[in-house]
Amino acid sequence: MADRAFKITPLIRAGFGAVLLLLALIIVPLAALLWRAETPAALGAADWAAVRFTLLQAAISAGISVGLAVPVARALARRRFVGRGLLITLLGAPFILPVIVAVLGLLAVFGRSGILSTMLGWIGLPPVHIYGLHGVVLAHVFFNLPLATRLILQGWLAIPAERFRLAASLGFGSRDVARVLEYPMLRSTLPGAFMVIFLICMTSFAVVLALGGGPKATTVELAIYQAFRFDFDLGRAALLAGLQFTLGAIAAGVMLRVSVPSTMGGGLDRTVERWDVSAGWRDALLLGAVALFLIVPLGMILMDGLPYVFSLPTSVYQAAGRSLAVAMVSMVISTGLALLLALLVVRLRRGALLVESIGYITLAASPLVIGAGLFIVLFPLTDPVALALPVTALVNAVMSLPFALRTLVPAVRDVEGTYGRLADSLAMTGWVRMRLVMWPRLRRPLGFSAGLAAALSMGDLGVIALFSDPNGATLPLQMYRLMAAYRMDQAAGAAVLLLGMSLLLFWVFDRGGRADADV
């Protein structure tokens, strides 16, 4: 084990190179902003209020998302029914939706003129008010409940089928299975899922911009945007970015401290059968409610935009092509970095926690700060506008890296822990080890990670807005420009096109990873 842990292979060297690249992308842009800041900055009362609101809404959003995801994932793990695969694919939809598009869907349902308010008016009740803390939390739950369900479902499916078969032969009931098999899995999965969602909500920008805002509902990320956009106070923006990064690093450290490795061991990769399930009406009711919560806003988006998809200007389709190219490059970079870091984390005996932390804390870094910092760095060397798409792909890859890493590290650890010694005894290294040992068991998490990275990059609207020229927009930016020009019909059509491409990308890669697998 010791020889295997400290043997420096080309993959280990590549893993260290990935760590250095991540550190450079986090530190260099922040340092560039501080260097260009003309005056020292200090945080005021409004900034500290933004910090408190950021932590409060992130904790509530993550708690509700994970708490609801546990019974949903359990129902999906132990039930087989027609449309199960489609429902699992649908669970990836809200998280990969462009945020502004999804917010429009939520407003159509929960807004003052939405479906819910209309129904309340029929019985004489006042309309609901979606703006403020509860609206921000509702949107974050809409985005992150499916992600939490998928992360927890991966843990459920990692329990070997032989364990459930043995439990059935010993006469275990539902409570016994939960205590012996499911609670230990949740103990290793829930802390990571909670903290990943906490970090996502902590850096939330577009949701808070649309449903929050004001002194009482501003996050740190939104305060950074205001410092850039309205005050052009680079020093204050850098100070806020440093504070946000510190909070995120603390959260990532807590996540790694409270997580415990899975002790389920390996199996024979058989299809999981459950003998402990009882009447299914509760699971059916739960899954139906979740499906309704996700489908209705998406349906409103489709109803508004579908008639205009085939009459969009040529510039929209050209922007769609650029978005597709950026998403492909971003997916390759993100998945490659995540796999290299996961292999490095599992191989290292010392420093593994630090390497894994570096991969996660990129989620706490502000993409606005990274984009602006790279602009300052590149400006003396070349025209940053000419590199808008490659830089966007790189930043998008870094932003999606924690999700891929969270999926791949447990999978690689399980494979190495179960089959690593056998592979070592057979002198299986390099490509042979990857093809015969790793690939069959990492195919599913790799497919999920690749689909997630591609879809997130497809819908990103942030960094590209800092670099792009009028003729180099991606599809989200082009849609935003249509909205700003009050061409709402075409914007709705572009939203449907963007939604369809994001879902298709996620489905292709996720389905490819699940081919002949149990999902």
Coordinates of N, CA and C in Angstrom, one line a residue, residues 309-436:
V309 N -39.9 29.1 -31.4 CA -38.5 28.5 -31.5 C -38.1 28.5 -33.0
F310 N -39.0 28.2 -33.9 CA -38.5 28.1 -35.3 C -38.6 29.4 -36.1
S311 N -38.9 30.5 -35.4 CA -38.9 31.8 -36.1 C -37.8 32.8 -35.5
L312 N -36.8 32.2 -34.9 CA -35.8 33.0 -34.2 C -34.8 33.6 -35.2
P313 N -34.2 34.7 -35.0 CA -33.2 35.3 -35.9 C -32.0 34.4 -36.0
T314 N -31.3 34.5 -37.1 CA -30.1 33.7 -37.3 C -29.0 33.9 -36.2
S315 N -29.0 35.1 -35.7 CA -28.0 35.3 -34.7 C -28.2 34.5 -33.4
V316 N -29.4 34.1 -33.2 CA -29.7 33.2 -32.0 C -29.1 31.8 -32.3
Y317 N -29.3 31.3 -33.5 CA -28.7 29.9 -33.8 C -27.2 30.0 -33.8
Q318 N -26.6 31.1 -34.3 CA -25.2 31.2 -34.3 C -24.7 31.2 -32.8
A319 N -25.4 31.9 -32.0 CA -25.0 32.0 -30.5 C -25.2 30.6 -29.9
A320 N -26.2 29.8 -30.4 CA -26.4 28.5 -29.8 C -25.2 27.6 -30.2
G321 N -24.6 27.8 -31.4 CA -23.5 27.0 -31.8 C -22.2 27.4 -31.0
R322 N -22.1 28.6 -30.7 CA -20.9 29.0 -29.8 C -21.1 28.4 -28.4
S323 N -22.3 28.5 -27.9 CA -22.6 27.9 -26.6 C -22.3 26.4 -26.5
L324 N -22.6 25.7 -27.6 CA -22.4 24.3 -27.7 C -20.9 24.0 -27.7
A325 N -20.1 24.8 -28.4 CA -18.6 24.6 -28.5 C -18.0 24.9 -27.1
V326 N -18.5 26.0 -26.4 CA -18.0 26.3 -25.1 C -18.3 25.2 -24.1
A327 N -19.5 24.6 -24.2 CA -20.0 23.6 -23.3 C -19.1 22.3 -23.5
M328 N -18.8 22.0 -24.7 CA -18.0 20.8 -24.9 C -16.6 20.9 -24.4
V329 N -16.0 22.1 -24.6 CA -14.6 22.3 -24.1 C -14.6 22.3 -22.6
S330 N -15.6 23.0 -22.0 CA -15.8 23.1 -20.5 C -16.0 21.7 -19.9
M331 N -16.8 20.9 -20.6 CA -17.0 19.5 -20.1 C -15.7 18.7 -20.0
V332 N -15.0 18.8 -21.1 CA -13.7 18.0 -21.2 C -12.7 18.5 -20.1
I333 N -12.6 19.8 -19.9 CA -11.7 20.3 -18.9 C -12.2 19.9 -17.5
S334 N -13.5 20.1 -17.2 CA -14.0 19.8 -15.9 C -13.9 18.4 -15.5
T335 N -14.3 17.5 -16.4 CA -14.2 16.0 -16.1 C -12.8 15.6 -16.0
G336 N -11.9 16.1 -16.9 CA -10.5 15.7 -16.8 C -9.9 16.1 -15.5
L337 N -10.1 17.3 -15.1 CA -9.5 17.8 -13.9 C -10.1 17.0 -12.7
A338 N -11.4 16.8 -12.7 CA -12.0 16.0 -11.6 C -11.4 14.6 -11.5
L339 N -11.3 14.0 -12.6 CA -10.7 12.6 -12.6 C -9.3 12.6 -12.1
L340 N -8.5 13.5 -12.6 CA -7.1 13.6 -12.1 C -7.0 13.9 -10.6
L341 N -7.8 14.8 -10.1 CA -7.8 15.2 -8.7 C -8.3 14.0 -7.9
A342 N -9.4 13.3 -8.4 CA -9.9 12.1 -7.6 C -8.8 11.0 -7.5
L343 N -8.1 10.7 -8.6 CA -7.1 9.7 -8.6 C -6.0 10.1 -7.6
L344 N -5.6 11.4 -7.6 CA -4.6 11.9 -6.7 C -5.0 11.9 -5.3
V345 N -6.3 12.2 -5.0 CA -6.8 12.2 -3.6 C -6.7 10.8 -3.1
V346 N -7.1 9.8 -3.9 CA -7.1 8.4 -3.4 C -5.8 7.8 -3.2
R347 N -4.8 8.3 -4.1 CA -3.5 7.7 -4.0 C -2.6 8.3 -2.9
L348 N -2.9 9.6 -2.6 CA -2.1 10.2 -1.5 C -2.4 9.7 -0.2
R349 N -1.4 9.5 0.7 CA -1.7 9.2 2.1 C -1.6 10.4 2.9
R350 N -0.8 11.4 2.5 CA -0.7 12.7 3.2 C -1.1 13.8 2.2
G351 N -1.9 14.7 2.7 CA -2.2 15.8 1.8 C -3.5 15.6 1.0
A352 N -4.1 14.4 1.1 CA -5.3 14.1 0.3 C -6.4 15.1 0.7
L353 N -6.6 15.4 2.0 CA -7.6 16.3 2.4 C -7.4 17.7 1.9
L354 N -6.1 18.1 1.8 CA -5.8 19.5 1.3 C -6.2 19.5 -0.2
V355 N -5.8 18.5 -1.0 CA -6.0 18.5 -2.4 C -7.5 18.5 -2.7
E356 N -8.3 17.7 -1.9 CA -9.7 17.6 -2.1 C -10.3 19.0 -1.8
S357 N -9.8 19.6 -0.7 CA -10.4 20.9 -0.3 C -10.1 21.9 -1.4
I358 N -9.0 21.9 -2.1 CA -8.7 22.9 -3.2 C -9.7 22.7 -4.3
G359 N -10.1 21.4 -4.6 CA -11.1 21.2 -5.6 C -12.4 21.7 -5.2
Y360 N -12.8 21.6 -3.9 CA -14.1 22.1 -3.5 C -14.2 23.6 -3.4
I361 N -13.2 24.2 -2.9 CA -13.3 25.6 -2.6 C -13.4 26.5 -3.8
T362 N -13.2 25.9 -5.0 CA -13.4 26.7 -6.2 C -14.9 27.2 -6.3
L363 N -15.7 26.4 -5.6 CA -17.1 26.8 -5.6 C -17.4 28.1 -4.8
A364 N -16.5 28.4 -3.9 CA -16.6 29.6 -3.1 C -16.0 30.8 -3.8
A365 N -15.3 30.6 -4.9 CA -14.7 31.7 -5.6 C -15.8 32.3 -6.5
S366 N -15.7 33.6 -6.6 CA -16.7 34.4 -7.4 C -16.3 34.3 -8.9
P367 N -17.2 33.8 -9.7 CA -16.8 33.8 -11.2 C -16.7 35.2 -11.7
L368 N -17.4 36.2 -11.1 CA -17.3 37.6 -11.6 C -15.9 38.1 -11.3
V369 N -15.3 37.7 -10.1 CA -14.0 38.2 -9.7 C -13.0 37.5 -10.6
I370 N -13.1 36.2 -10.8 CA -12.2 35.4 -11.7 C -12.2 36.1 -13.1
G371 N -13.4 36.3 -13.6 CA -13.5 36.9 -15.0 C -12.8 38.3 -15.0
A372 N -13.1 39.1 -14.1 CA -12.6 40.5 -14.1 C -11.1 40.4 -13.9
G373 N -10.6 39.5 -13.0 CA -9.2 39.4 -12.7 C -8.4 38.9 -14.0
L374 N -9.0 37.9 -14.7 CA -8.3 37.4 -15.9 C -8.3 38.5 -17.0
F375 N -9.4 39.3 -17.0 CA -9.4 40.4 -18.0 C -8.2 41.4 -17.7
I376 N -7.9 41.7 -16.4 CA -6.8 42.6 -16.1 C -5.5 41.9 -16.4
V377 N -5.4 40.6 -16.2 CA -4.1 39.9 -16.5 C -3.9 39.8 -18.0
L378 N -4.9 39.5 -18.8 CA -4.7 39.3 -20.2 C -4.6 40.6 -21.0
F379 N -5.1 41.7 -20.4 CA -5.2 42.9 -21.2 C -3.8 43.4 -21.7
P380 N -2.7 43.4 -20.9 CA -1.4 43.8 -21.4 C -0.8 42.9 -22.5
L381 N -1.3 41.6 -22.5 CA -0.7 40.6 -23.4 C -1.4 40.4 -24.7
T382 N -2.7 40.5 -24.7 CA -3.5 40.3 -25.9 C -4.9 41.0 -25.7
D383 N -5.7 40.8 -26.7 CA -7.0 41.4 -26.6 C -7.9 40.4 -25.9
P384 N -8.4 40.7 -24.7 CA -9.2 39.7 -23.9 C -10.5 39.3 -24.7
V385 N -11.0 40.2 -25.5 CA -12.3 39.9 -26.2 C -12.1 38.8 -27.2
A386 N -10.9 38.7 -27.8 CA -10.6 37.6 -28.7 C -10.6 36.2 -28.0
L387 N -10.3 36.2 -26.7 CA -10.2 35.0 -25.9 C -11.5 34.8 -25.1
A388 N -12.6 35.5 -25.4 CA -13.8 35.4 -24.6 C -14.3 34.0 -24.4
L389 N -14.4 33.3 -25.5 CA -15.0 31.9 -25.4 C -14.1 31.0 -24.7
P390 N -12.8 30.9 -25.0 CA -11.9 30.0 -24.3 C -11.9 30.3 -22.8
V391 N -11.8 31.6 -22.4 CA -11.8 32.0 -21.0 C -13.1 31.6 -20.3
T392 N -14.2 31.8 -21.0 CA -15.5 31.4 -20.5 C -15.6 29.9 -20.3
A393 N -15.1 29.1 -21.2 CA -15.0 27.7 -21.1 C -14.2 27.2 -19.9
L394 N -13.1 27.9 -19.7 CA -12.2 27.6 -18.6 C -12.8 27.9 -17.2
V395 N -13.4 29.1 -17.1 CA -14.0 29.5 -15.8 C -15.3 28.6 -15.6
N396 N -16.0 28.3 -16.6 CA -17.2 27.4 -16.4 C -16.8 26.0 -15.9
A397 N -15.6 25.6 -16.4 CA -15.1 24.2 -16.0 C -14.7 24.3 -14.5
V398 N -14.1 25.3 -14.1 CA -13.7 25.5 -12.7 C -14.9 25.6 -11.8
M399 N -16.0 26.3 -12.3 CA -17.2 26.4 -11.4 C -17.9 25.1 -11.3
S400 N -17.9 24.2 -12.3 CA -18.6 22.9 -12.2 C -17.7 21.8 -11.6
L401 N -16.4 22.1 -11.4 CA -15.5 21.1 -10.9 C -15.9 20.5 -9.6
P402 N -16.4 21.2 -8.6 CA -16.7 20.6 -7.3 C -17.8 19.5 -7.4
F403 N -18.8 19.7 -8.3 CA -19.9 18.8 -8.5 C -19.3 17.5 -9.1
A404 N -18.4 17.6 -10.1 CA -17.8 16.4 -10.6 C -16.9 15.7 -9.6
L405 N -16.2 16.5 -8.8 CA -15.3 15.9 -7.8 C -16.1 15.2 -6.7
R406 N -17.2 15.8 -6.3 CA -18.0 15.2 -5.3 C -18.6 13.8 -5.8
T407 N -18.8 13.7 -7.0 CA -19.3 12.4 -7.6 C -18.2 11.4 -7.8
L408 N -17.0 11.9 -8.2 CA -16.0 10.9 -8.6 C -15.1 10.4 -7.5
V409 N -14.8 11.3 -6.5 CA -13.9 10.9 -5.4 C -14.5 9.6 -4.6
P410 N -15.7 9.6 -4.2 CA -16.2 8.4 -3.5 C -16.2 7.2 -4.5
A411 N -16.4 7.4 -5.8 CA -16.5 6.3 -6.7 C -15.0 5.7 -6.9
V412 N -14.1 6.6 -7.1 CA -12.7 6.1 -7.3 C -12.2 5.5 -6.0
R413 N -12.6 6.1 -4.8 CA -12.1 5.5 -3.6 C -12.7 4.1 -3.4
D414 N -13.9 3.9 -3.7 CA -14.5 2.6 -3.6 C -13.9 1.6 -4.5
V415 N -13.6 2.0 -5.8 CA -12.9 1.1 -6.7 C -11.5 0.7 -6.3
E416 N -10.8 1.7 -5.8 CA -9.4 1.4 -5.4 C -9.4 0.6 -4.1
G417 N -10.4 0.9 -3.2 CA -10.4 0.1 -2.0 C -10.8 -1.3 -2.2
T418 N -11.7 -1.6 -3.2 CA -12.2 -2.9 -3.4 C -11.3 -3.7 -4.3
Y419 N -10.8 -3.1 -5.4 CA -10.1 -3.8 -6.4 C -8.6 -3.4 -6.6
G420 N -8.2 -2.4 -5.8 CA -6.8 -1.9 -6.0 C -5.7 -2.9 -5.7
R421 N -5.9 -3.6 -4.5 CA -4.8 -4.6 -4.2 C -4.7 -5.7 -5.2
L422 N -5.9 -6.2 -5.7 CA -5.9 -7.2 -6.7 C -5.3 -6.7 -8.0
A423 N -5.6 -5.5 -8.4 CA -4.9 -4.9 -9.6 C -3.4 -4.8 -9.4
D424 N -3.0 -4.4 -8.2 CA -1.6 -4.3 -7.9 C -0.9 -5.6 -8.0
S425 N -1.5 -6.6 -7.4 CA -0.9 -8.0 -7.4 C -0.8 -8.5 -8.8
L426 N -1.7 -8.1 -9.8 CA -1.6 -8.5 -11.1 C -0.8 -7.5 -12.0
A427 N -0.1 -6.6 -11.3 CA 0.7 -5.6 -12.0 C -0.1 -4.8 -13.1
M428 N -1.3 -4.5 -12.8 CA -2.1 -3.8 -13.8 C -1.9 -2.3 -13.5
T429 N -1.4 -1.6 -14.5 CA -1.1 -0.1 -14.3 C -1.6 0.6 -15.6
G430 N -1.5 1.9 -15.5 CA -1.8 2.7 -16.7 C -3.1 2.4 -17.4
W431 N -3.0 2.3 -18.7 CA -4.3 2.2 -19.5 C -5.0 0.9 -19.3
V432 N -4.2 -0.2 -19.0 CA -4.9 -1.5 -18.8 C -5.7 -1.4 -17.5
R433 N -5.1 -0.8 -16.4 CA -5.9 -0.7 -15.2 C -7.1 0.2 -15.4
M434 N -6.9 1.3 -16.1 CA -8.1 2.2 -16.4 C -9.2 1.5 -17.1
R435 N -8.8 0.7 -18.2 CA -9.8 0.0 -19.0 C -10.5 -1.1 -18.3
L436 N -9.8 -1.9 -17.6 CA -10.4 -3.2 -17.0 C -10.9 -3.0 -15.6

